[in-house]
mmCIF file of C-alpha atoms in Angstrom:
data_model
loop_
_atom_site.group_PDB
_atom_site.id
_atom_site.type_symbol
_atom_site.label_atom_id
_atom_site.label_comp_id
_atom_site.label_asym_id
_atom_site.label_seq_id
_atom_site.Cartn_x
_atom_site.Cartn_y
_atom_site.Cartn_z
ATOM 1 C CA UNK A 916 92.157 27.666 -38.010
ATOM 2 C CA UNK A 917 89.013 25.641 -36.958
ATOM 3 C CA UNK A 918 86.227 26.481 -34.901
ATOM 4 C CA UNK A 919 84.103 24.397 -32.062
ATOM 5 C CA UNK A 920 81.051 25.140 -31.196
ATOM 6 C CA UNK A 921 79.658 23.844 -28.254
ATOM 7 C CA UNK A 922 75.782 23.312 -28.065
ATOM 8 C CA UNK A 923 73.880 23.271 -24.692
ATOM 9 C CA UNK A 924 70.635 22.458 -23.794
ATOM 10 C CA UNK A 925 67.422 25.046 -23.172
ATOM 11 C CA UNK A 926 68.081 26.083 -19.440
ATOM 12 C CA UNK A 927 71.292 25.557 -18.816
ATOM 13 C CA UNK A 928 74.072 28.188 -19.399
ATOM 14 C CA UNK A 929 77.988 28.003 -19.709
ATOM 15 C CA UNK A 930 78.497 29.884 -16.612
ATOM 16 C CA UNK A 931 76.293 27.071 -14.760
ATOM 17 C CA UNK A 932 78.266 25.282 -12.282
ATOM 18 C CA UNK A 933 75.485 22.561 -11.994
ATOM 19 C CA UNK A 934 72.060 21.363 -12.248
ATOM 20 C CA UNK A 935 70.018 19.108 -9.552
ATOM 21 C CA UNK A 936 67.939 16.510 -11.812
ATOM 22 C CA UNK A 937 66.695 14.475 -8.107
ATOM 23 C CA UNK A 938 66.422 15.674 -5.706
ATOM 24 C CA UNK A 939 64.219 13.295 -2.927
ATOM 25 C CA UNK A 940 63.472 13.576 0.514
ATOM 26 C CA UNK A 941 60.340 11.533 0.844
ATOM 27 C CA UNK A 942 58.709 14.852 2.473
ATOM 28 C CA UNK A 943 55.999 15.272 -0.048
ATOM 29 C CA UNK A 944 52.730 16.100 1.596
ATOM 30 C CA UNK A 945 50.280 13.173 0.696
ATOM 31 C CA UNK A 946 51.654 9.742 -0.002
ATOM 32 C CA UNK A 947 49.811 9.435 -3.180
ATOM 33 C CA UNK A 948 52.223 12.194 -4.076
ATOM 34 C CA UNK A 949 55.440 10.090 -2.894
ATOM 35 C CA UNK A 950 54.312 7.330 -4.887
ATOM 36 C CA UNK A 951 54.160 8.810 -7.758
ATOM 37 C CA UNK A 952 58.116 10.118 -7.962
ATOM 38 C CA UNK A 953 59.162 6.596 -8.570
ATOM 39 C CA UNK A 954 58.809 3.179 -10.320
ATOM 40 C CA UNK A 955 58.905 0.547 -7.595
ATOM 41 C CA UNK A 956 58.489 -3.589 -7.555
ATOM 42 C CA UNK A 957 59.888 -6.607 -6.378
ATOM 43 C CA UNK A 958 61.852 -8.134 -9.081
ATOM 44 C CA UNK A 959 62.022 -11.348 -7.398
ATOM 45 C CA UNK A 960 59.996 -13.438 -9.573
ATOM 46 C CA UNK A 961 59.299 -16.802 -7.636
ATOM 47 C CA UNK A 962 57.772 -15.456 -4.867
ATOM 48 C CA UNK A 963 56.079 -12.339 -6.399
ATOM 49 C CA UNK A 964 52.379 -14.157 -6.059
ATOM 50 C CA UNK A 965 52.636 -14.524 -2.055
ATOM 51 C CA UNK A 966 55.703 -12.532 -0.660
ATOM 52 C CA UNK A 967 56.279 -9.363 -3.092
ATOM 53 C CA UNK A 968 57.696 -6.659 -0.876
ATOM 54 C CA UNK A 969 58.191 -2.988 -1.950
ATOM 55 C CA UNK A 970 60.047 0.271 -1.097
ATOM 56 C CA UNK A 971 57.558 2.424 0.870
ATOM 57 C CA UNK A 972 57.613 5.229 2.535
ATOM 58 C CA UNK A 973 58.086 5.432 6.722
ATOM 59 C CA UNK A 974 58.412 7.392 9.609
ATOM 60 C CA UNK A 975 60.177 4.895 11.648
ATOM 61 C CA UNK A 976 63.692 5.479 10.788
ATOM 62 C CA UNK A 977 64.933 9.240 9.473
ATOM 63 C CA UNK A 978 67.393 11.592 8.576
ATOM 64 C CA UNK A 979 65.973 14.475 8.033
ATOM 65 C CA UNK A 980 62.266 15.629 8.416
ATOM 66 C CA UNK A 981 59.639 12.868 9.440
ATOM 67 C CA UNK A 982 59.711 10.861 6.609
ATOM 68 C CA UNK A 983 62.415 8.442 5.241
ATOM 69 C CA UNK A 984 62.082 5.396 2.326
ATOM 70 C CA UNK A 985 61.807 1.805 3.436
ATOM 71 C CA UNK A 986 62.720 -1.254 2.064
ATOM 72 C CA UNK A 987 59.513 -3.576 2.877
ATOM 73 C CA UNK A 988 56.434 -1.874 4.056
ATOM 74 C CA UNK A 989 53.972 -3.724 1.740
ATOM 75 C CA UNK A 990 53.397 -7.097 1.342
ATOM 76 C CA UNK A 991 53.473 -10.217 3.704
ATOM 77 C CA UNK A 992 56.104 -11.617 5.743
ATOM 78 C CA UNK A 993 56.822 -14.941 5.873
ATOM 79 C CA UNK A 994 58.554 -15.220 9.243
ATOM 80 C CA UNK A 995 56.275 -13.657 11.292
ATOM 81 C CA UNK A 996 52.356 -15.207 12.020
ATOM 82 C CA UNK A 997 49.778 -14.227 14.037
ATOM 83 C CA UNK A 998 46.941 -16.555 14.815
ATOM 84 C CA UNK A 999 48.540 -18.636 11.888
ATOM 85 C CA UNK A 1000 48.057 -15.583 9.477
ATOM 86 C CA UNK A 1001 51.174 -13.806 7.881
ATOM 87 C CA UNK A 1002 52.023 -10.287 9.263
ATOM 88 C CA UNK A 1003 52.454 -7.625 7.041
ATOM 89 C CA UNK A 1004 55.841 -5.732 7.010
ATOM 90 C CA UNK A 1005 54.975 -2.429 8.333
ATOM 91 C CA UNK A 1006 56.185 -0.805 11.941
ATOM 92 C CA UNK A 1007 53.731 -2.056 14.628
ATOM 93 C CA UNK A 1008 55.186 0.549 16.910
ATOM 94 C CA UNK A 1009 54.422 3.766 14.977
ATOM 95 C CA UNK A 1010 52.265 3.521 12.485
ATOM 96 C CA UNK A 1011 48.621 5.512 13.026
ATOM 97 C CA UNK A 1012 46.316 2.774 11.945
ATOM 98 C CA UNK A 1013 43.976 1.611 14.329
ATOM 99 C CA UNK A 1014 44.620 -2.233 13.576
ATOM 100 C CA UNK A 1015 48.564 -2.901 14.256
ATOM 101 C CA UNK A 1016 47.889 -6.713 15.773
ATOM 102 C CA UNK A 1017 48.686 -8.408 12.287
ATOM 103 C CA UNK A 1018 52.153 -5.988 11.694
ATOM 104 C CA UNK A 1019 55.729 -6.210 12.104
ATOM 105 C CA UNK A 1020 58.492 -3.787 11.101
ATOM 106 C CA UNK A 1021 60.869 -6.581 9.506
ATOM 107 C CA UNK A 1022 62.099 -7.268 5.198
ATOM 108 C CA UNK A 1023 61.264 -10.506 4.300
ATOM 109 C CA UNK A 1024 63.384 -13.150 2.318
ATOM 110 C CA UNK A 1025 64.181 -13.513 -0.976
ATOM 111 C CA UNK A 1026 63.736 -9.648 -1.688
ATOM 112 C CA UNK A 1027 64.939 -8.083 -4.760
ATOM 113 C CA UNK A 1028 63.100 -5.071 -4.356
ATOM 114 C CA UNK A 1029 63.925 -2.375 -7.255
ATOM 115 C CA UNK A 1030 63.194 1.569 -6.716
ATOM 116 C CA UNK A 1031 64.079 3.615 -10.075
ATOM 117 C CA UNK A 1032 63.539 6.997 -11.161
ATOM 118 C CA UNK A 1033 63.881 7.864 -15.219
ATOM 119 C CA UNK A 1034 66.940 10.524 -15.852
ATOM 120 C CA UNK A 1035 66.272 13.853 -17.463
ATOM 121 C CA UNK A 1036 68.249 13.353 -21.144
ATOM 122 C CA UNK A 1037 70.115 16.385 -20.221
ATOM 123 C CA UNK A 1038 72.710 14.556 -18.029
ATOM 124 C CA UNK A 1039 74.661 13.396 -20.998
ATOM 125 C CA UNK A 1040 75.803 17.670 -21.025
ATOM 126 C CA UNK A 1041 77.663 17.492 -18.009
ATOM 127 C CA UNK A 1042 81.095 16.291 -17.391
ATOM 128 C CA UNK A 1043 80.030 14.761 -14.021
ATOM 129 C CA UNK A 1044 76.640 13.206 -12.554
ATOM 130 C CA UNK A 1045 76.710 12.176 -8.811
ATOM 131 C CA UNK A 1046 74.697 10.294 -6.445
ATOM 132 C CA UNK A 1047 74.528 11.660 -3.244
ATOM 133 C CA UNK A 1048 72.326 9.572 -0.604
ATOM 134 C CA UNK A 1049 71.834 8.880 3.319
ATOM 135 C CA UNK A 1050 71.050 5.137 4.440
ATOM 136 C CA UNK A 1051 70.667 3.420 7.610
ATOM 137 C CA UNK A 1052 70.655 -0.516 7.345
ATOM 138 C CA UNK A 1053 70.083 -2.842 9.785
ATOM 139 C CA UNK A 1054 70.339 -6.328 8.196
ATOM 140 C CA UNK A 1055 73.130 -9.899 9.260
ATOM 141 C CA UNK A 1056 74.390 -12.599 7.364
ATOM 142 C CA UNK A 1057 73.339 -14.863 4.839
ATOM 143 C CA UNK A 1058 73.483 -16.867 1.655
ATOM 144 C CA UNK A 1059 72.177 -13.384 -0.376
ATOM 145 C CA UNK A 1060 73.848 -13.452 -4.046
ATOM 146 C CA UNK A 1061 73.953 -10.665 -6.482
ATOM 147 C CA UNK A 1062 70.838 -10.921 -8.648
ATOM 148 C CA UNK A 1063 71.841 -11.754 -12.362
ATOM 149 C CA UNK A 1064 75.672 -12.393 -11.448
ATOM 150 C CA UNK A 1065 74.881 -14.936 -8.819
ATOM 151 C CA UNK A 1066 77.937 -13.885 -6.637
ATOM 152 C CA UNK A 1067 77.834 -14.372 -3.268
ATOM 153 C CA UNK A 1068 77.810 -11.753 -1.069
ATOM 154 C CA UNK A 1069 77.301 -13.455 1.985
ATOM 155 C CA UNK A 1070 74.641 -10.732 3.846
ATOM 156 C CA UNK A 1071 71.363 -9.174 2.837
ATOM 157 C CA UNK A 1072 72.622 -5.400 0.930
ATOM 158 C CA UNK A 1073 71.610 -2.819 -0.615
ATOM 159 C CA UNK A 1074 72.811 -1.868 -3.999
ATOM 160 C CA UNK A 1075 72.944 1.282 -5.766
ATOM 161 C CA UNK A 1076 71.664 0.918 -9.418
ATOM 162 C CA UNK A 1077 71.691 2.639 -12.629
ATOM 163 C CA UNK A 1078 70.377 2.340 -16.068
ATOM 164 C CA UNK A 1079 71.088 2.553 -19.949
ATOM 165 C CA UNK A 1080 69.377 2.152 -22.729
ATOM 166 C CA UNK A 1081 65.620 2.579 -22.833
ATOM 167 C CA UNK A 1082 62.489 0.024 -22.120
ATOM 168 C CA UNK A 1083 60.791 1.354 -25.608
ATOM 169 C CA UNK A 1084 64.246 0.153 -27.536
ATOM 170 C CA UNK A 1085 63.690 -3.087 -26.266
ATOM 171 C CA UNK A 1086 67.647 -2.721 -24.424
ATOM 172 C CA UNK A 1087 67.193 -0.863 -20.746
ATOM 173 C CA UNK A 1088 69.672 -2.849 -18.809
ATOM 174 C CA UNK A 1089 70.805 -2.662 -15.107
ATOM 175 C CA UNK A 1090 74.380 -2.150 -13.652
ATOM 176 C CA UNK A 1091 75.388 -2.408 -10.273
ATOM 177 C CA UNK A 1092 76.956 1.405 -9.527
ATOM 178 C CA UNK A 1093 77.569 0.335 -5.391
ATOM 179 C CA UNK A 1094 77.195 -2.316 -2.797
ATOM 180 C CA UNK A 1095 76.894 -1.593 1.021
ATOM 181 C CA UNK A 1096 79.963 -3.405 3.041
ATOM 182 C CA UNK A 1097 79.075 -5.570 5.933
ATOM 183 C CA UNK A 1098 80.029 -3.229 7.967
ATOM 184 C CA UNK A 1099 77.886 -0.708 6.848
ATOM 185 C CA UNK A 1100 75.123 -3.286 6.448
ATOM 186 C CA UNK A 1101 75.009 -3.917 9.857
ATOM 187 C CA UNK A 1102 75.989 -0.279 11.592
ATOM 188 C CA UNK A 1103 72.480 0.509 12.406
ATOM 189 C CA UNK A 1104 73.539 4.390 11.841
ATOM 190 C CA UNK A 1105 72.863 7.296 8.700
ATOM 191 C CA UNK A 1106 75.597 6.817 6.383
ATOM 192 C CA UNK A 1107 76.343 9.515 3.623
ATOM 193 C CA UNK A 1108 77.221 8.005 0.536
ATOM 194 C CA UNK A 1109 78.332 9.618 -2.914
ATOM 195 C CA UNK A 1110 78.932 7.712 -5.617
ATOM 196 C CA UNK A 1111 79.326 8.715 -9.723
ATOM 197 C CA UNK A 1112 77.011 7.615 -12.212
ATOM 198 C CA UNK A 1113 78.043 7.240 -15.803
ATOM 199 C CA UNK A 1114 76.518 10.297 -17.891
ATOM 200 C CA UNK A 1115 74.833 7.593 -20.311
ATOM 201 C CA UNK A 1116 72.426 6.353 -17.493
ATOM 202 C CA UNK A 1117 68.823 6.921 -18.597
ATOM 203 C CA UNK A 1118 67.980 5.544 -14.944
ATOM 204 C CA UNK A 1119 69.231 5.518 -11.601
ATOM 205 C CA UNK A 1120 68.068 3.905 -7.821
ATOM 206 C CA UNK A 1121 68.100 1.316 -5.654
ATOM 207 C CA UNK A 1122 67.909 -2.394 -4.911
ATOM 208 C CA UNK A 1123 67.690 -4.620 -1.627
ATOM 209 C CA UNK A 1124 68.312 -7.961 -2.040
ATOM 210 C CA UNK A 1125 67.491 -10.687 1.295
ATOM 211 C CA UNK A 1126 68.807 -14.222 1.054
ATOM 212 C CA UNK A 1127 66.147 -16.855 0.982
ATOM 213 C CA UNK A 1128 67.066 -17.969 4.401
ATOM 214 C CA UNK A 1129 66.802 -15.640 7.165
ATOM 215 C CA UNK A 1130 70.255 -14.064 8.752
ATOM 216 C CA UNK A 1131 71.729 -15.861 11.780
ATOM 217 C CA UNK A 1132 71.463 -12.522 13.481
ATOM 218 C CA UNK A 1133 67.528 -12.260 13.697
ATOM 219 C CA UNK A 1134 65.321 -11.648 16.213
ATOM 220 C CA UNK A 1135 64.630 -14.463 18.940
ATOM 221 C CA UNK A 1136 61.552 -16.717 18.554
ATOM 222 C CA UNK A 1137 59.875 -14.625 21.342
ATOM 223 C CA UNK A 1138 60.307 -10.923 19.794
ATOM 224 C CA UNK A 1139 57.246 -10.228 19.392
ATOM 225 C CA UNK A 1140 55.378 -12.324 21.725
ATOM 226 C CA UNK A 1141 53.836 -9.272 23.650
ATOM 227 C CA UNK A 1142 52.078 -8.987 20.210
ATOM 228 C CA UNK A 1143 51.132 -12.427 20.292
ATOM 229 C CA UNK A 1144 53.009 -12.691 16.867
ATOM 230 C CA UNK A 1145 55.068 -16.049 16.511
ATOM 231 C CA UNK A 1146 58.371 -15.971 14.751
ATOM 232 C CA UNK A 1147 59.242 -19.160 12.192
ATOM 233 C CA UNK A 1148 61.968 -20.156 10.316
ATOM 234 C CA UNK A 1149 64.540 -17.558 11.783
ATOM 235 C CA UNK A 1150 63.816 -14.112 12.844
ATOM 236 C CA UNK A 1151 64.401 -11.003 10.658
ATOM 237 C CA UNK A 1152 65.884 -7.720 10.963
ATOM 238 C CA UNK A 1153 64.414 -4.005 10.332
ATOM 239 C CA UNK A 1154 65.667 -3.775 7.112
ATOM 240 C CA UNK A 1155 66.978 -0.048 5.039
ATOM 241 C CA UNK A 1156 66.275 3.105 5.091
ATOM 242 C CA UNK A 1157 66.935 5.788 2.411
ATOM 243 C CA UNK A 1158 66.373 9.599 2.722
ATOM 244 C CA UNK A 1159 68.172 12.948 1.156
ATOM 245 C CA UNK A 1160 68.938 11.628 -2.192
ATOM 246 C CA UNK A 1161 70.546 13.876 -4.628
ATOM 247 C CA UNK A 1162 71.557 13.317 -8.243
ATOM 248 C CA UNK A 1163 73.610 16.426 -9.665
ATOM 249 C CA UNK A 1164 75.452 16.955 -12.837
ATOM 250 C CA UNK A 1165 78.424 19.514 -13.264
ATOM 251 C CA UNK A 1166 81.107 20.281 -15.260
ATOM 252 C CA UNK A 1167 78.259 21.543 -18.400
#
């Protein structure tokens, strides 16, 4: 006769039927507070001196609450001018600032913009870890490629990420978990998504990736003329929007 023991981890008990490691709303009460739940940068590195452009947080678009995650609030875009000056990506219909003459509400190019939260080393107990997560994407085609692969994908996407290994251990690599079809790229409604991450990620999150020419469905060269903002080189679109993410293990 043999005998297993089973050990669990402080916190969670056999009769739990499962534990919530993120959960993320972008509802936190200060932005300072926001900013701190996750790691966030553009890893596109030829244009990260002039045209870096970040996951922020936005009213503009939302699920649920007032708040949702965007996929280009900071930074400068390079279609859009204003008195020969580049316009920041931000909403220049909502935002409370007093100075909204130098904004527009549109990603960029060549985005790879990276959002990533570290996993609590407790996920490896469960049987099961899912990624639960609302999106609303408003993006067209164009000659976007999967970073690292190079594969065409053939419109701007968002990709659902995750992690292994560890940055101290020198070996923290990236794997893509989920890519957004063009349909749902272009739907310009929430979308629930649930996808399941491998109980060896150390990391999960999220990537948007933008060709480096803009897509044949952007705005007109007069969008924003009441603005007196000048589009060049193609028009943009608004871009992605994340809120209500979940990441839940079960099965202990």
């Amino acid at each position: 006769m043999s005998l297993t023991i089973t050990m669990l981890p402080m916190g969670v008990s056999a009769s739990s039927a499962s534990e919530t490691f993120i959960h993320e709303d972008a509802e936190e009460a200060t932005y300072a507070l926001w900013d701190a739940q996750w790691e966030r940068y553009d890893a596109n590195k030829a244009n990260l001196s002039t045209d870096s452009d970040y996951w922020c947080r936005t009213m503009h678009e939302v699920h649920g609450g007032t708040h949702a995650v965007y996929c280009a609030k900071i930074g400068y875009n390079s279609h859009y001018t204003r008195s020969g000056a580049q316009c920041l990506d931000t909403n220049i219909t909502a935002n409370t600032s007093s100075d909204q003459t130098n904004w527009v509400m549109r990603y960029d190019t060549e985005q790879d913009s990276i959002m990533r939260k570290t996993l609590d080393p407790n996920v490896r107990y469960y049987g099961t870890l899912t990624m639960t997560f609302w999106f609303y994407s408003d993006t067209g085609p164009s000659n976007a490629v999967q970073p690292g692969s190079g594969t065409s994908v053939g419109y701007d996407f968002l990709n659902a990420i995750y992690y292994t290994g560890t940055q101290a251990a020198g070996n923290l690599t990236k794997h893509v978990l989920w890519t957004d079809t063009y349909a749902e790229a272009t739907a310009k409604s929430w979308i629930q998504k649930t996808v399941t991450v491998p109980t060896d990620a150390t990391m999960v999150g999220f990537e948007f990736v933008s060709g480096s020419t803009a897509p044949t469905n952007g705005d007109a060269s007069n969008a924003f003329a009441s603005y007196g903002i000048t589009v060049v080189n193609g028009g943009m679109r608004e871009g992605v929007f994340l809120d209500d993410i979940t990441v839940v293990g079960s099965d202990p």
